[in-house]
């Protein structure tokens, strides 16, 4: 009789590690509450509920027959029109509804885009430390996630010269994430624009994930000027998430912006993996894009305030060095060089009730780091981190 599994699964899936956040959250079951309630800083979750007007519209659509029906593959016309108008306003460029597609979350937008651009054996440059779902998706597709190093001394901003040295015939795209997950780094506009020019020279795509673009530092209203010229259509694909900006992560709403010809191609992928994006939030978002602009600005101000409170909480503890902070995230250097990042994060969760993610979840060379996601707790809770971390020994 043959040994081994009767029905082996695709090794590209089997060889990918389990989702890391549930693994980390399981550590908290061993925390005894000695230092007070658990402070969960592991996942990028909006800390506020949706606006009441948003909730009313979501409820109305969810209870309607129309909201239960299939919609267009690339998204409802009203949402695509409102979103394209908003993009054109923010970036001072010409973006048409046909240049957009609505997706069931930004992770799905990334997955569909990678399926469109690359095939088994190709490569994509990912900034390291990377967002683990990006790396997992590429591994499962058989696409090489080629690390593009982002160094602490450079504020975790990637360098064009490093990327150019990594480009060969296999590379089909470069991915940038700004504000960055996991580091919080905000890439300067001139760096992003230089990467677009690099991609244009090499005939590859720049995929820029702007999930957290509504949480840029105060006074910064757009991440780049790529859309002011029509040249973007040959090179740039932008990804976005409505989940964080409108506090609706459970409704799974993302978007792809690309030239209309590329959107027609990605629709083939979307038809196979989502058919259409969820209809309930699609009906509410056209109102919210215009109607909640001030509300979103208030949320940005609050998130930036929490980032400042986090800095102040760690100021008395210089051994915990904040190497980067922005949007929802801070990237810490922990003070235990002889310990793995996972050992430090696990003990911090089980003994002090503070759950962050180990840097090792975010790619090679990250053992000295922890990622902190502070959006889902209040400023008052963040201020209490000083006492939680003081005297901690790994």
PDB file of N, CA and C in Angstrom, residues 136-213:
ATOM      1  N   UNK A 136       2.911  36.116   0.770  1.00  0.00           N
ATOM      2  CA  UNK A 136       2.179  34.855   0.715  1.00  0.00           C
ATOM      3  C   UNK A 136       1.466  34.682  -0.621  1.00  0.00           C
ATOM      4  N   UNK A 137       0.849  35.759  -1.116  1.00  0.00           N
ATOM      5  CA  UNK A 137       0.140  35.680  -2.394  1.00  0.00           C
ATOM      6  C   UNK A 137       1.082  35.322  -3.527  1.00  0.00           C
ATOM      7  N   UNK A 138       2.232  35.983  -3.576  1.00  0.00           N
ATOM      8  CA  UNK A 138       3.186  35.697  -4.649  1.00  0.00           C
ATOM      9  C   UNK A 138       3.696  34.265  -4.557  1.00  0.00           C
ATOM     10  N   UNK A 139       3.994  33.807  -3.351  1.00  0.00           N
ATOM     11  CA  UNK A 139       4.456  32.423  -3.200  1.00  0.00           C
ATOM     12  C   UNK A 139       3.414  31.427  -3.719  1.00  0.00           C
ATOM     13  N   UNK A 140       2.150  31.656  -3.408  1.00  0.00           N
ATOM     14  CA  UNK A 140       1.106  30.729  -3.836  1.00  0.00           C
ATOM     15  C   UNK A 140       0.882  30.777  -5.351  1.00  0.00           C
ATOM     16  N   UNK A 141       1.225  31.897  -5.968  1.00  0.00           N
ATOM     17  CA  UNK A 141       1.107  32.018  -7.420  1.00  0.00           C
ATOM     18  C   UNK A 141       2.364  31.518  -8.148  1.00  0.00           C
ATOM     19  N   UNK A 142       3.393  31.149  -7.406  1.00  0.00           N
ATOM     20  CA  UNK A 142       4.632  30.712  -8.030  1.00  0.00           C
ATOM     21  C   UNK A 142       5.448  31.861  -8.583  1.00  0.00           C
ATOM     22  N   UNK A 143       5.196  33.072  -8.083  1.00  0.00           N
ATOM     23  CA  UNK A 143       5.933  34.268  -8.482  1.00  0.00           C
ATOM     24  C   UNK A 143       6.956  34.581  -7.391  1.00  0.00           C
ATOM     25  N   UNK A 144       8.183  34.823  -7.774  1.00  0.00           N
ATOM     26  CA  UNK A 144       9.230  35.090  -6.793  1.00  0.00           C
ATOM     27  C   UNK A 144       9.038  36.457  -6.150  1.00  0.00           C
ATOM     28  N   UNK A 145       8.885  36.522  -4.812  1.00  0.00           N
ATOM     29  CA  UNK A 145       8.901  37.820  -4.131  1.00  0.00           C
ATOM     30  C   UNK A 145      10.356  38.215  -3.872  1.00  0.00           C
ATOM     31  N   UNK A 146      10.886  39.064  -4.723  1.00  0.00           N
ATOM     32  CA  UNK A 146      12.306  39.405  -4.633  1.00  0.00           C
ATOM     33  C   UNK A 146      12.479  40.586  -3.679  1.00  0.00           C
ATOM     34  N   UNK A 147      13.223  40.415  -2.589  1.00  0.00           N
ATOM     35  CA  UNK A 147      13.304  41.476  -1.579  1.00  0.00           C
ATOM     36  C   UNK A 147      14.025  42.722  -2.093  1.00  0.00           C
ATOM     37  N   UNK A 148      13.375  43.868  -1.883  1.00  0.00           N
ATOM     38  CA  UNK A 148      13.969  45.174  -2.131  1.00  0.00           C
ATOM     39  C   UNK A 148      14.266  45.777  -0.763  1.00  0.00           C
ATOM     40  N   UNK A 149      15.527  45.804  -0.341  1.00  0.00           N
ATOM     41  CA  UNK A 149      15.833  46.179   1.041  1.00  0.00           C
ATOM     42  C   UNK A 149      15.511  47.643   1.334  1.00  0.00           C
ATOM     43  N   UNK A 150      14.859  47.859   2.488  1.00  0.00           N
ATOM     44  CA  UNK A 150      14.587  49.199   3.001  1.00  0.00           C
ATOM     45  C   UNK A 150      15.270  49.282   4.362  1.00  0.00           C
ATOM     46  N   UNK A 151      16.203  50.201   4.483  1.00  0.00           N
ATOM     47  CA  UNK A 151      17.105  50.202   5.634  1.00  0.00           C
ATOM     48  C   UNK A 151      16.640  51.174   6.722  1.00  0.00           C
ATOM     49  N   UNK A 152      16.840  50.807   7.991  1.00  0.00           N
ATOM     50  CA  UNK A 152      16.453  51.710   9.081  1.00  0.00           C
ATOM     51  C   UNK A 152      17.104  53.078   8.971  1.00  0.00           C
ATOM     52  N   UNK A 153      18.372  53.114   8.579  1.00  0.00           N
ATOM     53  CA  UNK A 153      19.071  54.390   8.520  1.00  0.00           C
ATOM     54  C   UNK A 153      18.529  55.311   7.429  1.00  0.00           C
ATOM     55  N   UNK A 154      17.759  54.742   6.483  1.00  0.00           N
ATOM     56  CA  UNK A 154      17.113  55.541   5.440  1.00  0.00           C
ATOM     57  C   UNK A 154      15.631  55.720   5.722  1.00  0.00           C
ATOM     58  N   UNK A 155      15.210  55.462   6.963  1.00  0.00           N
ATOM     59  CA  UNK A 155      13.808  55.613   7.316  1.00  0.00           C
ATOM     60  C   UNK A 155      12.918  54.578   6.658  1.00  0.00           C
ATOM     61  N   UNK A 156      13.498  53.437   6.261  1.00  0.00           N
ATOM     62  CA  UNK A 156      12.784  52.342   5.589  1.00  0.00           C
ATOM     63  C   UNK A 156      12.168  52.794   4.252  1.00  0.00           C
ATOM     64  N   UNK A 157      12.779  53.774   3.623  1.00  0.00           N
ATOM     65  CA  UNK A 157      12.366  54.204   2.282  1.00  0.00           C
ATOM     66  C   UNK A 157      13.257  53.495   1.265  1.00  0.00           C
ATOM     67  N   UNK A 158      12.677  52.809   0.270  1.00  0.00           N
ATOM     68  CA  UNK A 158      13.497  52.091  -0.712  1.00  0.00           C
ATOM     69  C   UNK A 158      14.266  53.046  -1.611  1.00  0.00           C
ATOM     70  N   UNK A 159      15.382  52.550  -2.164  1.00  0.00           N
ATOM     71  CA  UNK A 159      16.207  53.366  -3.055  1.00  0.00           C
ATOM     72  C   UNK A 159      16.101  52.836  -4.478  1.00  0.00           C
ATOM     73  N   UNK A 160      16.003  53.756  -5.416  1.00  0.00           N
ATOM     74  CA  UNK A 160      15.883  53.392  -6.831  1.00  0.00           C
ATOM     75  C   UNK A 160      17.094  52.590  -7.284  1.00  0.00           C
ATOM     76  N   UNK A 161      18.293  52.987  -6.852  1.00  0.00           N
ATOM     77  CA  UNK A 161      19.502  52.286  -7.306  1.00  0.00           C
ATOM     78  C   UNK A 161      19.530  50.837  -6.820  1.00  0.00           C
ATOM     79  N   UNK A 162      18.987  50.578  -5.631  1.00  0.00           N
ATOM     80  CA  UNK A 162      18.908  49.196  -5.153  1.00  0.00           C
ATOM     81  C   UNK A 162      17.941  48.388  -6.019  1.00  0.00           C
ATOM     82  N   UNK A 163      16.814  49.005  -6.379  1.00  0.00           N
ATOM     83  CA  UNK A 163      15.834  48.309  -7.216  1.00  0.00           C
ATOM     84  C   UNK A 163      16.398  48.024  -8.597  1.00  0.00           C
ATOM     85  N   UNK A 164      17.082  49.002  -9.171  1.00  0.00           N
ATOM     86  CA  UNK A 164      17.597  48.814 -10.531  1.00  0.00           C
ATOM     87  C   UNK A 164      18.581  47.655 -10.593  1.00  0.00           C
ATOM     88  N   UNK A 165      19.362  47.476  -9.530  1.00  0.00           N
ATOM     89  CA  UNK A 165      20.332  46.381  -9.497  1.00  0.00           C
ATOM     90  C   UNK A 165      19.658  45.017  -9.423  1.00  0.00           C
ATOM     91  N   UNK A 166      18.390  44.969  -9.012  1.00  0.00           N
ATOM     92  CA  UNK A 166      17.669  43.703  -8.866  1.00  0.00           C
ATOM     93  C   UNK A 166      16.824  43.346 -10.086  1.00  0.00           C
ATOM     94  N   UNK A 167      16.705  44.267 -11.035  1.00  0.00           N
ATOM     95  CA  UNK A 167      15.828  44.030 -12.185  1.00  0.00           C
ATOM     96  C   UNK A 167      16.540  43.178 -13.220  1.00  0.00           C
ATOM     97  N   UNK A 168      15.880  42.085 -13.615  1.00  0.00           N
ATOM     98  CA  UNK A 168      16.343  41.272 -14.733  1.00  0.00           C
ATOM     99  C   UNK A 168      15.132  40.894 -15.575  1.00  0.00           C
ATOM    100  N   UNK A 169      15.307  39.958 -16.485  1.00  0.00           N
ATOM    101  CA  UNK A 169      14.223  39.619 -17.410  1.00  0.00           C
ATOM    102  C   UNK A 169      13.024  38.999 -16.709  1.00  0.00           C
ATOM    103  N   UNK A 170      13.217  38.473 -15.514  1.00  0.00           N
ATOM    104  CA  UNK A 170      12.105  37.853 -14.791  1.00  0.00           C
ATOM    105  C   UNK A 170      11.190  38.870 -14.113  1.00  0.00           C
ATOM    106  N   UNK A 171      11.698  40.049 -13.820  1.00  0.00           N
ATOM    107  CA  UNK A 171      10.957  41.017 -13.029  1.00  0.00           C
ATOM    108  C   UNK A 171       9.883  41.687 -13.877  1.00  0.00           C
ATOM    109  N   UNK A 172       8.642  41.612 -13.423  1.00  0.00           N
ATOM    110  CA  UNK A 172       7.509  42.184 -14.155  1.00  0.00           C
ATOM    111  C   UNK A 172       6.943  43.427 -13.476  1.00  0.00           C
ATOM    112  N   UNK A 173       7.261  43.648 -12.210  1.00  0.00           N
ATOM    113  CA  UNK A 173       6.693  44.787 -11.497  1.00  0.00           C
ATOM    114  C   UNK A 173       7.512  45.077 -10.249  1.00  0.00           C
ATOM    115  N   UNK A 174       7.389  46.324  -9.779  1.00  0.00           N
ATOM    116  CA  UNK A 174       7.884  46.736  -8.472  1.00  0.00           C
ATOM    117  C   UNK A 174       6.676  47.167  -7.659  1.00  0.00           C
ATOM    118  N   UNK A 175       6.601  46.707  -6.417  1.00  0.00           N
ATOM    119  CA  UNK A 175       5.520  47.090  -5.512  1.00  0.00           C
ATOM    120  C   UNK A 175       6.055  48.103  -4.504  1.00  0.00           C
ATOM    121  N   UNK A 176       5.331  49.189  -4.328  1.00  0.00           N
ATOM    122  CA  UNK A 176       5.592  50.139  -3.251  1.00  0.00           C
ATOM    123  C   UNK A 176       4.351  50.216  -2.368  1.00  0.00           C
ATOM    124  N   UNK A 177       4.557  50.383  -1.068  1.00  0.00           N
ATOM    125  CA  UNK A 177       3.448  50.507  -0.123  1.00  0.00           C
ATOM    126  C   UNK A 177       3.712  51.751   0.710  1.00  0.00           C
ATOM    127  N   UNK A 178       2.850  52.771   0.565  1.00  0.00           N
ATOM    128  CA  UNK A 178       3.046  54.023   1.294  1.00  0.00           C
ATOM    129  C   UNK A 178       1.710  54.664   1.636  1.00  0.00           C
ATOM    130  N   UNK A 179       1.503  55.113   2.888  1.00  0.00           N
ATOM    131  CA  UNK A 179       2.298  54.795   4.080  1.00  0.00           C
ATOM    132  C   UNK A 179       2.441  53.283   4.227  1.00  0.00           C
ATOM    133  N   UNK A 180       3.592  52.900   4.733  1.00  0.00           N
ATOM    134  CA  UNK A 180       3.980  51.502   4.641  1.00  0.00           C
ATOM    135  C   UNK A 180       3.413  50.649   5.763  1.00  0.00           C
ATOM    136  N   UNK A 181       3.030  49.447   5.398  1.00  0.00           N
ATOM    137  CA  UNK A 181       2.757  48.366   6.336  1.00  0.00           C
ATOM    138  C   UNK A 181       3.849  47.338   6.087  1.00  0.00           C
ATOM    139  N   UNK A 182       4.760  47.111   7.043  1.00  0.00           N
ATOM    140  CA  UNK A 182       4.614  47.264   8.494  1.00  0.00           C
ATOM    141  C   UNK A 182       5.273  48.487   9.132  1.00  0.00           C
ATOM    142  N   UNK A 183       6.114  49.242   8.404  1.00  0.00           N
ATOM    143  CA  UNK A 183       6.985  50.195   9.099  1.00  0.00           C
ATOM    144  C   UNK A 183       6.326  51.527   9.411  1.00  0.00           C
ATOM    145  N   UNK A 184       5.265  51.887   8.682  1.00  0.00           N
ATOM    146  CA  UNK A 184       4.693  53.213   8.821  1.00  0.00           C
ATOM    147  C   UNK A 184       5.411  54.269   8.008  1.00  0.00           C
ATOM    148  N   UNK A 185       6.489  53.904   7.316  1.00  0.00           N
ATOM    149  CA  UNK A 185       7.262  54.885   6.546  1.00  0.00           C
ATOM    150  C   UNK A 185       6.395  55.512   5.456  1.00  0.00           C
ATOM    151  N   UNK A 186       6.527  56.830   5.298  1.00  0.00           N
ATOM    152  CA  UNK A 186       5.845  57.565   4.235  1.00  0.00           C
ATOM    153  C   UNK A 186       6.890  57.916   3.191  1.00  0.00           C
ATOM    154  N   UNK A 187       6.749  57.368   1.987  1.00  0.00           N
ATOM    155  CA  UNK A 187       7.744  57.589   0.952  1.00  0.00           C
ATOM    156  C   UNK A 187       7.595  58.994   0.377  1.00  0.00           C
ATOM    157  N   UNK A 188       8.683  59.750   0.248  1.00  0.00           N
ATOM    158  CA  UNK A 188       8.602  61.081  -0.375  1.00  0.00           C
ATOM    159  C   UNK A 188       8.123  60.985  -1.823  1.00  0.00           C
ATOM    160  N   UNK A 189       7.410  62.010  -2.260  1.00  0.00           N
ATOM    161  CA  UNK A 189       6.854  62.009  -3.615  1.00  0.00           C
ATOM    162  C   UNK A 189       7.943  61.828  -4.665  1.00  0.00           C
ATOM    163  N   UNK A 190       9.090  62.471  -4.479  1.00  0.00           N
ATOM    164  CA  UNK A 190      10.139  62.376  -5.502  1.00  0.00           C
ATOM    165  C   UNK A 190      10.682  60.951  -5.618  1.00  0.00           C
ATOM    166  N   UNK A 191      10.657  60.199  -4.518  1.00  0.00           N
ATOM    167  CA  UNK A 191      11.102  58.800  -4.576  1.00  0.00           C
ATOM    168  C   UNK A 191      10.105  57.968  -5.375  1.00  0.00           C
ATOM    169  N   UNK A 192       8.823  58.139  -5.103  1.00  0.00           N
ATOM    170  CA  UNK A 192       7.792  57.400  -5.840  1.00  0.00           C
ATOM    171  C   UNK A 192       7.863  57.726  -7.328  1.00  0.00           C
ATOM    172  N   UNK A 193       8.024  58.987  -7.640  1.00  0.00           N
ATOM    173  CA  UNK A 193       8.076  59.401  -9.044  1.00  0.00           C
ATOM    174  C   UNK A 193       9.326  58.866  -9.728  1.00  0.00           C
ATOM    175  N   UNK A 194      10.438  58.766  -8.989  1.00  0.00           N
ATOM    176  CA  UNK A 194      11.654  58.179  -9.560  1.00  0.00           C
ATOM    177  C   UNK A 194      11.461  56.683  -9.822  1.00  0.00           C
ATOM    178  N   UNK A 195      10.723  56.004  -8.973  1.00  0.00           N
ATOM    179  CA  UNK A 195      10.435  54.589  -9.218  1.00  0.00           C
ATOM    180  C   UNK A 195       9.557  54.423 -10.451  1.00  0.00           C
ATOM    181  N   UNK A 196       8.607  55.319 -10.657  1.00  0.00           N
ATOM    182  CA  UNK A 196       7.782  55.241 -11.863  1.00  0.00           C
ATOM    183  C   UNK A 196       8.635  55.406 -13.108  1.00  0.00           C
ATOM    184  N   UNK A 197       9.582  56.324 -13.066  1.00  0.00           N
ATOM    185  CA  UNK A 197      10.472  56.518 -14.213  1.00  0.00           C
ATOM    186  C   UNK A 197      11.350  55.283 -14.428  1.00  0.00           C
ATOM    187  N   UNK A 198      11.834  54.682 -13.354  1.00  0.00           N
ATOM    188  CA  UNK A 198      12.615  53.450 -13.462  1.00  0.00           C
ATOM    189  C   UNK A 198      11.805  52.356 -14.147  1.00  0.00           C
ATOM    190  N   UNK A 199      10.555  52.175 -13.715  1.00  0.00           N
ATOM    191  CA  UNK A 199       9.701  51.147 -14.307  1.00  0.00           C
ATOM    192  C   UNK A 199       9.434  51.452 -15.782  1.00  0.00           C
ATOM    193  N   UNK A 200       9.247  52.719 -16.100  1.00  0.00           N
ATOM    194  CA  UNK A 200       8.998  53.105 -17.488  1.00  0.00           C
ATOM    195  C   UNK A 200      10.202  52.746 -18.359  1.00  0.00           C
ATOM    196  N   UNK A 201      11.397  53.004 -17.865  1.00  0.00           N
ATOM    197  CA  UNK A 201      12.616  52.702 -18.640  1.00  0.00           C
ATOM    198  C   UNK A 201      12.760  51.207 -18.895  1.00  0.00           C
ATOM    199  N   UNK A 202      12.347  50.403 -17.916  1.00  0.00           N
ATOM    200  CA  UNK A 202      12.543  48.957 -18.031  1.00  0.00           C
ATOM    201  C   UNK A 202      11.319  48.235 -18.587  1.00  0.00           C
ATOM    202  N   UNK A 203      10.260  48.958 -18.861  1.00  0.00           N
ATOM    203  CA  UNK A 203       9.068  48.328 -19.428  1.00  0.00           C
ATOM    204  C   UNK A 203       8.360  47.397 -18.467  1.00  0.00           C
ATOM    205  N   UNK A 204       8.367  47.754 -17.172  1.00  0.00           N
ATOM    206  CA  UNK A 204       7.664  46.964 -16.162  1.00  0.00           C
ATOM    207  C   UNK A 204       6.670  47.883 -15.449  1.00  0.00           C
ATOM    208  N   UNK A 205       5.855  47.326 -14.568  1.00  0.00           N
ATOM    209  CA  UNK A 205       4.812  48.105 -13.902  1.00  0.00           C
ATOM    210  C   UNK A 205       5.230  48.508 -12.493  1.00  0.00           C
ATOM    211  N   UNK A 206       4.770  49.687 -12.099  1.00  0.00           N
ATOM    212  CA  UNK A 206       4.849  50.115 -10.711  1.00  0.00           C
ATOM    213  C   UNK A 206       3.470  49.921 -10.096  1.00  0.00           C
ATOM    214  N   UNK A 207       3.387  49.043  -9.104  1.00  0.00           N
ATOM    215  CA  UNK A 207       2.141  48.801  -8.376  1.00  0.00           C
ATOM    216  C   UNK A 207       2.286  49.485  -7.025  1.00  0.00           C
ATOM    217  N   UNK A 208       1.484  50.525  -6.803  1.00  0.00           N
ATOM    218  CA  UNK A 208       1.615  51.306  -5.581  1.00  0.00           C
ATOM    219  C   UNK A 208       0.365  51.110  -4.726  1.00  0.00           C
ATOM    220  N   UNK A 209       0.568  50.500  -3.576  1.00  0.00           N
ATOM    221  CA  UNK A 209      -0.505  50.211  -2.627  1.00  0.00           C
ATOM    222  C   UNK A 209      -0.635  51.409  -1.686  1.00  0.00           C
ATOM    223  N   UNK A 210      -1.774  52.113  -1.798  1.00  0.00           N
ATOM    224  CA  UNK A 210      -2.023  53.299  -0.974  1.00  0.00           C
ATOM    225  C   UNK A 210      -3.204  53.064  -0.029  1.00  0.00           C
ATOM    226  N   UNK A 211      -3.234  51.875   0.560  1.00  0.00           N
ATOM    227  CA  UNK A 211      -4.291  51.538   1.508  1.00  0.00           C
ATOM    228  C   UNK A 211      -4.474  52.611   2.579  1.00  0.00           C
ATOM    229  N   UNK A 212      -3.364  53.182   3.048  1.00  0.00           N
ATOM    230  CA  UNK A 212      -3.416  54.120   4.184  1.00  0.00           C
ATOM    231  C   UNK A 212      -3.240  55.571   3.740  1.00  0.00           C
ATOM    232  N   UNK A 213      -3.606  55.880   2.494  1.00  0.00           N
ATOM    233  CA  UNK A 213      -3.350  57.235   1.996  1.00  0.00           C
ATOM    234  C   UNK A 213      -4.176  58.299   2.719  1.00  0.00           C
TER     235      UNK A 213
END
